[in-house]
Amino acid sequence: MSVQTWTFLIVGLSFTLYLYIAYRSRAGSTSEFYVSGSTVHPVHNGMATAADWMSAASFISMAGLISFMGRDGGVYLMGWTGGYVLLALLLAPYLRKFGKFTVPNFVGDRYYSQTARLVAVVCALAVSFTYVAGQMRGVGIVFSRFLEVPVNTGVIIGTGVVFFYAVLGGMKGITYTQVAQYCVLIFAYMVPAIFIALMMTGNPIPQLGFGGTLADGSGVHLLDKLDGLGAELGFAAYTSGVRPVLDVAAITMALMVGTAGLPHVIVRFYTVPSVAAARSSAFWALLFIALLYTTAPAIAAFARTNLLETVKDAPYSEVPSWFKNWEKTGLLKFTDKNGDGRIQYYNDKNTDPDFLARATAAGWQGNELTIDRDIIVLANPEIARLPNWVVGLVAAGALAAALSTAAGLLLVISTAFAHDFVKCAVKKDITEKGELLCARIAAGAAVIIAAYFGINPPGFVGEVVAFAFGLAAASLFPAIIMGVFQKRMNREGAVAGMIVGVVFTATYIIWFKFVHPERNHAAHWWFGISPEGIGSIGMVLNVVVAQIVSRFTPPPPADVQDIVDRVRIPRELRKH
Amino acid sequence: MATPEKVRAHWRANLRLLAVLLAIWAFVSFGCAIFFADFLDRFRIGGFKLGFWMAHQGAMYVFLALIAAYVWRMNYLDRKYDVHED
C-alpha cells in the first residue's frame, strides 16, 4: 500500500476511536464538564496530562530544534519537564485540596477580589488563545503534507473533530480521548526512533543508543562522529554550548515556571479524586512525558548525523528521493551558489580564519541548503527508509498531539468564560443548566476562532509562544505559590505583583519582538537575557513587588486565612 | 485526631522536605546541566560527555526521581501526623 493509503487508514481509524470515546463519555453536569466529576484515576490523568501538555511543538518541532542547537537545546528538555517538579511539589496537591474548577477561581477566592480574578481570567485566556492558534496550524500542515488536502480543508476537518468532543464531552470526553491520543502519539514517536537507533548503533533503546558506538564497525562513538562532522563544516561542537550560560539559565527558568503556570495543565489536577492522587498523578504525567522527552534528543542526534552525512558535498543529481519530496514542500531549499552541482551545507557565519581559508580553497561561496527544523521528525522515517505504515503512523501521532492540546486549551477558554466570568462576575444566579449551556457555547465559539487563526495564521505565531510562557511565569505562578505558602500575602500585594510582572514581561517581549526586532540580540538585551527568558525576571519582580506592597497594606481577613490553613493539609477538618 | 500541633508539625516537615528536594532540583538543572556543564564535560560516561548528558538526559531522570520521592515521603508524613485523607 502507498504512504497515502496507509496515512488515510491510520488517521481515519484514530479519529473514529476518539469520536467513539467522546460519545461514550459525554458530560451531564458542570462538574463533569469542567473537571470530569473529579473521578479520574491518577494513571489515566497522568496520560491525559501528558497528551494535553505535549503539543504539535513537542511532537513535530522539538527534536528538530535540538538537532540545530546541540547542548543548548537542553533548555527545552529541562524547561518543559523541570516545571513538573514545581507543579507536583508546589501547586498540584494544594489546588486539588482547594477544589473548585479553575485557576482564576483560586486566585479570586484566595485574594478575595474580583480584580484579581479578572486579571487571572485575562492571563488564562491570553495564554490559551496564543497556544491554540499554533495547534490548529500544526493540524493543517500535517494534513497538507501527508494527505495532500489543502491546509484549509485540513484545519476544518481537525476543528470539526475537536468541536464534537470538546463541546459534547467537556473535560470528561477530553480526558478519555486524551488517554487514547497519548497511546497513539507515543507509539508513533517511539517506533521510528527504535528503528533508527537499531540501524545506526545496533542498540534498540534510543536513550542509550545515542551514547553508543556506530554500527558500521568503526568503533567511533556516535556523538564524537557528529562533533567531527560539524567541525568540518564550521559548526560549533554539537555536545558543547554556545549561548551565554546566564541566558540559558533564564530561558530554562522561564520555561519551567511557565509550564507550572499554564492553566490547561494545572486544571488537569482538579480531575483526580484526592490530594494523594494529585501528587501521584504528577509523577505519572512526568513519566509519560519523559518517555518522549528523553527520546527526542536521541532522534535529534541521529537525524543530524544522518543529514550531514547525506548532504555533505553530495552531488545534487544523486540525492535520495526524500530530499526531492521535501523540496516540493518548500521546507528544504537548495541553491547552487558556486555552480558545481554539489551541495555545500556549512556555517557561513563562522569567522574563524582557518575555516574561512579552507572554505575559500574548496571554492565554497556561501551555504547552499536551508533546512526547516520541522522536517527532522516528519522526514525521519523516509530518511531512514522505514516502511510506509510508519510514515502514516507519524502523521496520526502528530495529529493526536495537536488535537489533544487544542482540546485542553479550548476547555480552559470555555471554563474561564462560563465559570469565572459569567457565573462569578456577571450573573451569579445562573442555573447549573444555564452555565453548562454557556460553557458549551463558549467552547464552540473558541473552536471557531481557533480555526480562523489556523486558516489565517498571524505571522507571529512563533514569536507569541514566548509570550504564553512569559505571561504564565510572571503572573499566575507566583500568585498561586504565595497564596499557598505565605498566609500574610493579601489582595493588594498579589494584584500589584501580577500587574507589574505582566506589564514588565509583555513590554520587554513586545519591544524586542515587534517594535525593534532589528535590535533583538545580546548587545541590547538587559543583562544579556533574551525575550524568551525574560519571564523569569518578571516572576522575580512580581514576588518583590508583592512582598513590599503587602507589608504596607492590611492582612487578609480571617476566613481567607482559614482557606490557606485548609489547603495545606490533605484531610478535611471539621470546624466547631 | 489531627490536633493543631500535629497540623503545624506536618507543615514544618513538608517545608523541610520541599527545601531538600528543590535544592537538588536547582543543583542538577541549573548547576550540573548549565553552569558547571563545561567542567563536567571533562568526564565521560560511555559516548556521552557528562555535562551534555546531564542537559539532554540526566536532569530529566532526576526530576522523575524527585517527584517519586516527594509522593512517597508525603504519604508517610500525612499518616505520621494523622492528616491523611479518609
XYZ file of C-alpha atoms in Angstrom:
662
model
C 0.000 0.000 0.000
C 1.166 3.540 -0.679
C 2.110 6.059 2.006
C -1.080 7.979 1.363
C -3.393 4.977 1.693
C -1.715 3.984 4.935
C -1.994 7.540 6.263
C -5.702 7.780 5.415
C -6.312 4.418 7.037
C -4.421 5.103 10.287
C -5.616 8.703 10.693
C -9.203 7.635 9.894
C -9.124 4.804 12.440
C -7.654 7.020 15.153
C -10.288 9.728 14.555
C -13.090 7.157 14.739
C -11.690 5.958 18.044
C -11.599 9.493 19.503
C -15.181 10.210 18.443
C -16.430 6.895 19.817
C -14.758 7.519 23.203
C -16.120 11.062 23.316
C -19.628 9.814 22.585
C -19.402 7.197 25.355
C -18.233 9.736 27.941
C -20.396 12.823 27.408
C -20.840 15.264 30.264
C -24.154 15.736 32.094
C -23.241 18.319 34.762
C -20.959 21.347 35.095
C -18.719 19.327 37.393
C -18.350 16.638 34.722
C -17.879 19.286 32.043
C -15.199 21.238 33.957
C -13.314 18.589 35.938
C -14.738 15.234 34.829
C -16.555 14.897 38.175
C -13.136 14.574 39.913
C -13.172 10.800 39.432
C -10.246 10.239 37.058
C -7.723 7.570 38.048
C -4.220 9.067 38.651
C -2.575 6.947 35.928
C -5.246 7.927 33.393
C -4.884 11.528 34.470
C -1.118 11.220 34.045
C -1.586 10.042 30.446
C -4.180 12.704 29.747
C -1.885 15.376 31.209
C 0.966 14.125 29.040
C -1.172 14.339 25.883
C -2.577 17.684 26.982
C 0.887 19.077 27.541
C 2.733 17.595 24.549
C 1.621 19.721 21.652
C 2.414 19.859 17.968
C 5.561 21.746 19.047
C 6.783 18.871 21.253
C 5.956 16.203 18.706
C 6.960 17.882 15.444
C 9.363 20.705 16.272
C 11.320 19.897 19.407
C 13.732 17.231 18.140
C 14.430 19.443 15.120
C 15.164 22.466 17.304
C 17.536 20.412 19.426
C 19.371 18.986 16.444
C 20.214 22.541 15.366
C 21.074 23.779 18.885
C 23.134 20.911 20.302
C 23.647 21.027 24.048
C 21.822 24.373 24.331
C 18.681 22.547 23.167
C 18.579 21.219 26.715
C 16.682 24.406 27.636
C 13.551 22.862 26.096
C 14.129 19.411 27.535
C 14.758 20.642 31.064
C 12.435 23.641 30.895
C 9.443 21.615 29.775
C 9.997 18.743 32.232
C 11.514 20.551 35.254
C 8.291 22.536 35.547
C 6.560 19.328 36.625
C 8.716 19.202 39.757
C 7.387 22.656 40.693
C 3.878 21.632 39.727
C 3.973 18.451 41.811
C 5.633 19.961 44.878
C 4.211 23.478 44.992
C 0.867 23.571 43.187
C -0.998 20.370 42.372
C -1.800 18.998 45.867
C -2.887 22.382 47.247
C -5.051 23.354 44.312
C -6.689 19.927 44.385
C -7.469 20.386 48.079
C -8.887 23.833 47.366
C -11.296 22.131 44.968
C -13.452 24.277 42.639
C -12.758 24.231 38.928
C -10.204 26.737 37.663
C -7.082 28.777 38.320
C -8.877 32.168 38.336
C -11.255 30.551 40.846
C -8.391 30.038 43.291
C -6.837 33.438 42.666
C -10.208 35.203 43.074
C -11.146 33.420 46.318
C -7.686 33.460 47.893
C -7.269 37.172 47.234
C -10.952 37.970 47.964
C -11.035 40.222 44.928
C -12.857 40.412 41.592
C -9.917 42.404 40.200
C -7.521 39.548 40.989
C -9.996 37.094 39.434
C -10.288 39.180 36.262
C -6.504 39.611 35.936
C -6.213 35.824 36.210
C -9.014 35.301 33.645
C -7.305 37.631 31.180
C -3.952 35.858 31.657
C -5.569 32.418 31.255
C -7.366 33.491 28.071
C -4.294 35.196 26.577
C -2.084 32.167 27.217
C -4.636 29.682 25.872
C -5.548 31.554 22.670
C -1.869 32.035 21.830
C -1.322 28.345 22.130
C -4.389 27.091 20.361
C -3.669 29.017 17.164
C -0.341 27.176 16.862
C -2.027 23.777 17.311
C -4.547 24.379 14.539
C -1.732 25.430 12.215
C 0.089 22.178 13.035
C -3.043 20.195 12.149
C -3.230 21.997 8.805
C 0.429 21.296 7.944
C 0.164 17.568 8.691
C -2.977 17.243 6.573
C -1.435 19.064 3.637
C 1.861 17.156 3.654
C 0.611 13.628 4.257
C -2.935 13.594 2.938
C -2.397 16.180 0.211
C -5.571 18.051 1.052
C -5.370 21.858 1.158
C -4.268 23.314 4.535
C -7.674 24.983 4.984
C -9.630 21.742 4.497
C -7.274 20.097 6.969
C -7.927 22.781 9.560
C -11.692 22.438 9.065
C -11.642 18.639 9.467
C -9.488 18.934 12.601
C -11.720 21.655 14.020
C -14.811 19.543 13.381
C -13.405 16.637 15.374
C -12.332 18.832 18.303
C -15.655 20.684 18.198
C -17.542 17.425 18.510
C -15.752 16.047 21.513
C -14.861 19.208 23.421
C -18.334 20.726 23.185
C -20.196 17.482 23.811
C -17.929 15.767 26.286
C -16.298 18.638 28.143
C -13.479 17.561 30.442
C -14.891 14.044 30.739
C -14.838 13.454 26.994
C -11.483 15.176 26.645
C -9.826 13.140 29.401
C -10.552 9.747 27.883
C -9.819 10.822 24.311
C -6.508 12.244 25.572
C -5.638 8.866 27.099
C -6.161 7.292 23.659
C -4.272 10.120 21.976
C -1.306 9.649 24.283
C -1.102 5.974 23.297
C -1.235 6.870 19.598
C 1.338 9.647 19.815
C 3.889 7.821 21.955
C 3.696 4.707 19.748
C 4.125 6.878 16.667
C 7.134 8.626 18.199
C 8.896 5.540 19.528
C 8.600 3.200 16.513
C 10.788 5.217 14.121
C 13.168 6.124 16.967
C 13.740 2.470 17.833
C 14.200 1.502 14.167
C 16.762 4.252 13.636
C 18.615 3.549 16.882
C 18.936 -0.091 15.812
C 20.154 0.822 12.342
C 22.713 3.397 13.435
C 24.046 1.973 16.686
C 22.741 -1.572 16.969
C 21.040 -0.663 20.265
C 17.215 -0.684 20.247
C 16.942 1.815 23.134
C 17.382 5.305 21.651
C 18.278 6.849 25.040
C 21.291 4.535 25.300
C 21.989 4.243 21.583
C 22.992 7.827 21.017
C 25.765 7.443 23.571
C 26.948 4.232 21.943
C 29.281 3.437 19.082
C 28.287 3.424 15.422
C 27.067 0.157 13.956
C 29.442 0.474 10.951
C 32.202 -1.334 12.856
C 34.431 1.742 13.147
C 34.168 1.754 16.959
C 33.644 5.532 16.904
C 31.078 6.972 19.327
C 28.111 8.494 17.521
C 28.407 11.846 19.319
C 32.150 12.102 18.549
C 31.401 11.403 14.917
C 28.739 14.134 14.993
C 31.103 16.674 16.606
C 33.690 15.827 13.931
C 31.239 16.178 11.033
C 30.061 19.522 12.423
C 33.627 20.818 12.855
C 34.435 20.022 9.202
C 31.511 22.225 8.182
C 32.338 25.041 10.592
C 29.578 24.362 13.145
C 30.177 24.517 16.884
C 30.587 21.091 18.507
C 27.145 19.507 18.969
C 27.882 18.472 22.543
C 29.040 21.903 23.765
C 27.083 25.068 24.479
C 27.409 28.362 22.595
C 24.778 30.595 24.223
C 25.805 32.613 27.303
C 25.059 30.480 30.382
C 23.096 33.235 32.119
C 20.664 33.431 29.207
C 20.396 29.631 29.051
C 19.562 29.600 32.763
C 16.979 32.398 32.378
C 15.221 30.641 29.474
C 15.203 27.322 31.321
C 13.734 29.001 34.393
C 11.067 30.871 32.401
C 10.014 27.650 30.621
C 9.919 25.677 33.884
C 7.897 28.249 35.770
C 5.746 28.954 32.719
C 4.957 25.234 32.377
C 3.885 25.083 36.012
C 1.714 28.179 35.488
C -0.132 27.034 32.354
C -3.869 26.865 33.158
C -4.635 23.878 30.921
C -2.014 21.803 32.723
C -2.956 22.920 36.241
C -6.653 22.232 35.698
C -5.931 18.557 34.987
C -5.047 18.105 38.658
C -8.576 19.097 39.670
C -9.904 15.989 37.926
C -8.493 13.361 40.319
C -10.386 12.183 43.414
C -7.930 13.163 46.187
C -4.817 15.105 47.202
C -2.727 11.928 47.315
C -3.990 11.122 43.803
C -2.993 14.610 42.599
C 0.568 14.020 43.805
C 0.945 10.579 42.270
C -0.719 11.734 39.087
C 2.029 14.379 38.655
C 4.551 11.536 38.827
C 2.725 9.529 36.162
C 2.399 12.610 33.977
C 6.145 13.284 34.047
C 6.919 9.604 33.476
C 4.765 9.547 30.323
C 6.197 12.865 29.166
C 9.796 11.828 29.871
C 9.353 8.811 27.612
C 9.051 11.175 24.646
C 11.352 13.882 26.005
C 14.313 11.554 26.609
C 13.837 10.064 23.132
C 13.779 13.459 21.392
C 17.491 14.285 21.938
C 18.396 10.824 20.595
C 16.329 11.451 17.451
C 17.975 14.871 17.180
C 21.488 13.398 17.257
C 20.631 10.511 14.870
C 18.893 12.795 12.402
C 21.673 15.365 12.368
C 24.348 12.730 11.801
C 22.279 11.172 9.017
C 21.572 14.525 7.442
C 25.163 15.802 7.477
C 26.459 12.527 6.057
C 23.828 12.541 3.312
C 24.240 16.129 2.125
C 27.931 16.805 2.797
C 29.367 17.827 -0.551
C 26.951 15.384 -2.237
C 26.281 15.719 -5.972
C 22.750 17.153 -6.308
C 21.885 14.639 -9.050
C 22.384 11.719 -6.640
C 20.337 12.859 -3.634
C 17.803 10.337 -2.250
C 14.099 10.629 -3.062
C 13.057 12.050 0.345
C 15.217 15.076 -0.432
C 13.201 15.814 -3.586
C 9.896 15.133 -1.785
C 10.618 17.702 0.889
C 11.977 20.205 -1.628
C 8.477 20.244 -3.136
C 7.007 21.434 0.184
C 9.492 24.288 0.371
C 10.765 23.143 3.755
C 14.079 22.166 2.155
C 15.747 24.606 -0.264
C 18.868 24.144 -2.363
C 20.532 26.899 -4.439
C 23.772 26.039 -6.183
C 25.658 29.281 -5.466
C 29.024 28.231 -6.895
C 27.507 26.187 -9.730
C 29.492 22.993 -9.052
C 26.404 20.755 -8.908
C 27.223 19.703 -5.344
C 25.553 20.582 -2.057
C 27.617 22.766 0.241
C 25.915 22.868 3.607
C 28.103 24.696 6.119
C 28.188 27.502 8.659
C 28.920 30.564 6.503
C 28.703 32.807 9.601
C 31.852 31.212 11.024
C 34.623 33.838 11.262
C 37.494 31.535 12.226
C 40.330 32.421 9.764
C 41.472 28.804 9.345
C 37.957 27.710 8.473
C 37.453 30.644 6.083
C 40.709 29.789 4.304
C 39.561 26.182 3.952
C 36.143 27.241 2.616
C 37.734 29.599 0.065
C 40.247 26.965 -1.057
C 37.373 24.496 -1.616
C 35.517 27.098 -3.706
C 32.537 27.420 -1.371
C 30.538 30.581 -1.924
C 28.035 30.505 0.901
C 25.691 27.945 2.434
C 23.531 26.401 -0.283
C 20.979 24.472 1.745
C 18.266 25.769 4.087
C 16.502 23.209 6.225
C 13.263 23.842 8.097
C 13.577 22.393 11.599
C 10.175 20.710 11.431
C 11.466 18.275 8.817
C 13.590 16.375 11.301
C 10.755 14.388 12.894
C 8.404 14.302 9.910
C 11.002 13.168 7.365
C 12.820 10.853 9.755
C 11.012 7.664 8.647
C 11.716 8.447 4.989
C 15.363 9.325 5.629
C 15.789 6.011 7.444
C 13.825 4.178 4.674
C 11.234 2.772 7.056
C 8.093 1.011 5.774
C 5.174 3.117 4.535
C 2.916 2.395 7.501
C 5.443 4.099 9.806
C 5.049 7.329 7.840
C 1.261 7.115 8.246
C 1.717 6.451 11.927
C 3.840 9.577 12.395
C 1.110 11.661 10.727
C -1.518 10.204 13.090
C 0.778 10.839 16.067
C 1.347 14.474 15.128
C -2.416 14.958 14.772
C -3.049 13.313 18.147
C -0.525 15.660 19.778
C -2.060 18.766 18.203
C -5.722 17.825 18.773
C -5.289 16.760 22.408
C -3.583 20.027 23.308
C -6.120 22.083 21.366
C -8.998 20.376 23.211
C -7.438 21.030 26.636
C -6.930 24.688 25.779
C -10.469 25.109 24.474
C -11.787 23.756 27.738
C -9.786 26.348 29.706
C -11.174 29.080 27.494
C -14.752 27.885 27.952
C -14.495 27.441 31.750
C -12.719 30.770 32.178
C -15.594 32.373 30.319
C -18.599 30.450 31.659
C -17.489 29.916 35.240
C -15.054 32.686 36.144
C -16.563 35.422 34.058
C -20.310 34.754 33.708
C -21.044 32.781 36.880
C -18.690 34.575 39.273
C -18.726 38.089 37.901
C -21.743 38.816 35.685
C -24.746 36.628 36.545
C -24.286 34.982 39.928
C -27.752 33.342 39.974
C -27.278 31.411 36.712
C -28.649 27.842 36.891
C -26.444 24.770 36.503
C -28.099 24.056 33.140
C -27.626 27.641 32.016
C -23.957 27.585 32.995
C -23.395 24.302 31.161
C -25.026 25.699 28.028
C -22.926 28.829 28.400
C -19.742 26.730 28.692
C -20.691 24.743 25.566
C -21.379 27.894 23.574
C -18.056 29.389 24.740
C -16.202 26.198 23.726
C -17.946 26.279 20.336
C -17.069 29.934 19.774
C -13.465 29.326 20.838
C -13.145 26.440 18.352
C -14.334 28.678 15.532
C -11.917 31.477 16.479
C -9.104 28.915 16.698
C -9.996 27.602 13.230
C -9.908 31.135 11.884
C -6.385 31.604 13.228
C -5.412 28.208 11.837
C -6.530 29.207 8.332
C -5.270 32.796 8.545
C -2.308 32.414 10.875
C -0.973 35.684 12.220
C 2.659 35.897 11.078
C 3.817 35.950 14.653
C 2.701 32.536 15.983
C 6.297 31.544 16.661
C 7.029 34.817 18.433
C 3.990 34.728 20.698
C 4.913 31.381 22.218
C 7.494 33.254 24.296
C 4.540 35.362 25.380
C 2.494 32.425 26.646
C 5.295 31.165 28.867
C 6.446 34.613 29.937
C 2.923 35.643 30.950
C 2.219 32.425 32.818
C 5.581 32.672 34.609
C 5.221 36.328 35.565
C 1.559 36.274 36.615
C -0.259 33.104 37.653
C 2.609 31.028 39.048
C 3.854 33.481 41.736
C 0.281 34.448 42.706
C -0.647 30.818 43.392
C 2.603 29.966 45.216
C 2.382 32.977 47.520
C -1.287 32.230 48.063
C -0.418 28.821 49.493
C 2.929 29.392 51.192
C 2.513 32.887 52.585
C -0.567 33.388 54.712
C 0.158 37.106 55.100
C 0.006 37.720 51.320
C -3.006 39.937 50.667
C -5.137 41.239 47.820
C -3.153 44.450 47.279
C 0.203 42.655 47.162
C -0.944 39.906 44.786
C -2.724 42.224 42.339
C 0.169 44.718 42.274
C 2.644 41.856 41.773
C 0.694 40.274 38.908
C 0.227 43.583 37.114
C 3.883 44.618 37.436
C 5.059 41.140 36.372
C 2.801 41.005 33.319
C 3.397 44.585 32.185
C 7.177 44.273 32.518
C 7.353 40.932 30.702
C 4.931 41.948 27.953
C 6.713 45.264 27.370
C 10.130 43.611 27.070
C 8.855 40.974 24.640
C 6.858 43.437 22.528
C 9.803 45.854 22.404
C 12.272 43.295 21.055
C 9.939 41.096 19.027
C 7.622 43.636 17.401
C 8.785 47.252 17.887
C 12.527 46.830 17.330
C 13.113 43.311 16.002
C 16.394 44.547 14.452
C 17.771 45.153 17.952
C 16.830 41.687 19.185
C 20.316 40.429 20.002
C 22.540 40.108 23.044
C 24.127 43.581 22.799
C 20.793 45.278 23.515
C 19.276 42.807 25.990
C 19.209 43.660 29.676
C 21.844 41.579 31.465
C 22.109 39.535 28.266
C 18.696 37.950 28.826
C 16.666 37.221 25.691
C 12.888 37.867 25.393
C 12.385 34.076 25.733
C 13.973 34.160 29.181
C 12.584 37.440 30.493
C 9.603 35.750 32.162
C 11.940 34.623 34.945
C 12.845 38.252 35.716
C 9.127 39.161 35.508
C 8.438 36.473 38.076
C 11.091 37.829 40.463
C 9.682 41.357 40.051
C 6.170 40.057 40.761
C 7.333 38.491 44.023
C 9.365 41.529 45.145
C 6.538 43.989 44.444
C 4.007 41.720 46.163
C 6.191 41.493 49.278
C 6.678 45.256 49.554
C 3.033 46.188 48.889
C 1.655 43.568 51.285
C 3.838 44.929 54.123
C 2.106 48.300 53.944
C -1.478 47.078 53.498
C -3.852 45.219 55.861
C -3.534 41.413 56.257
C -6.145 39.179 54.606
C -9.387 38.590 56.577
C -9.685 35.619 58.940
C -11.869 33.484 56.631
C -9.230 33.770 53.882
C -6.512 32.735 56.316
C -8.698 29.708 57.082
C -8.712 28.826 53.360
C -4.900 28.783 53.487
C -4.898 26.514 56.542
C -7.384 24.242 54.844
C -5.434 23.754 51.583
C -2.215 22.961 53.437
C -3.345 19.577 54.772
C -4.953 16.735 52.838
C -7.707 15.929 55.353
C -10.913 17.933 55.584
C -11.073 19.270 59.172
C -14.474 19.991 60.651
C -14.951 23.436 62.156
C -16.604 23.596 65.566
C -7.002 13.125 65.802
C -5.409 15.994 63.838
C -4.562 18.435 66.630
C -3.344 21.969 65.782
C 0.144 20.940 66.979
C 0.211 17.998 64.589
C -1.014 20.180 61.734
C 1.768 22.685 62.393
C 4.399 19.946 62.682
C 3.126 18.424 59.417
C 3.517 21.759 57.641
C 7.049 22.258 59.002
C 8.049 18.743 57.920
C 6.515 19.457 54.494
C 8.576 22.667 54.122
C 11.788 20.863 55.129
C 11.125 18.179 52.533
C 10.430 20.812 49.856
C 13.672 22.654 50.712
C 15.746 19.489 50.259
C 14.043 18.368 47.046
C 14.092 21.839 45.435
C 17.778 22.281 46.325
C 18.528 19.063 44.419
C 16.270 20.220 41.568
C 18.149 23.526 41.251
C 21.601 21.943 41.660
C 21.008 19.349 38.948
C 19.301 21.542 36.354
C 20.985 24.918 36.786
C 24.198 23.579 38.341
C 25.175 20.351 36.609
C 23.426 20.914 33.281
C 24.114 24.644 32.785
C 26.693 26.449 34.974
C 29.049 23.503 35.583
C 28.340 21.690 32.328
C 31.633 22.695 30.705
C 33.516 21.409 33.716
C 31.572 18.137 33.796
C 32.218 17.651 30.081
C 35.773 16.603 31.022
C 34.313 13.361 32.356
C 32.615 10.778 30.187
C 30.100 8.011 30.631
C 30.288 5.815 27.547
C 29.975 8.044 24.499
C 28.428 10.921 26.463
C 30.275 13.875 27.899
C 28.845 14.199 31.397
C 27.669 17.848 31.159
C 25.954 17.162 27.824
C 24.346 14.019 29.221
C 23.002 15.934 32.234
C 21.405 18.546 29.947
C 19.921 16.035 27.478
C 19.086 13.070 29.730
C 20.223 13.054 33.355
C 18.311 16.085 34.619
C 15.008 14.556 33.450
C 15.665 11.285 35.269
C 16.469 13.232 38.438
C 13.211 15.231 38.093
C 11.275 11.987 37.928
C 13.083 10.605 40.981
C 12.373 13.830 42.910
C 8.624 13.595 42.309
C 8.662 9.899 43.243
C 10.499 10.720 46.492
C 8.008 13.507 47.222
C 4.953 11.296 46.684
C 6.354 8.531 48.857
C 7.551 10.827 51.664
C 4.390 12.965 51.786
C 2.155 9.916 52.048
C 4.279 8.872 55.005
C 4.143 12.339 56.625
C 0.355 12.578 56.153
C -0.089 9.380 58.157
C 2.560 10.210 60.736
C 0.819 13.475 61.646
C -2.623 11.995 61.132
C -3.794 14.423 58.454
C -4.255 11.884 55.634
C -7.481 11.596 53.685
C -10.011 9.026 54.838
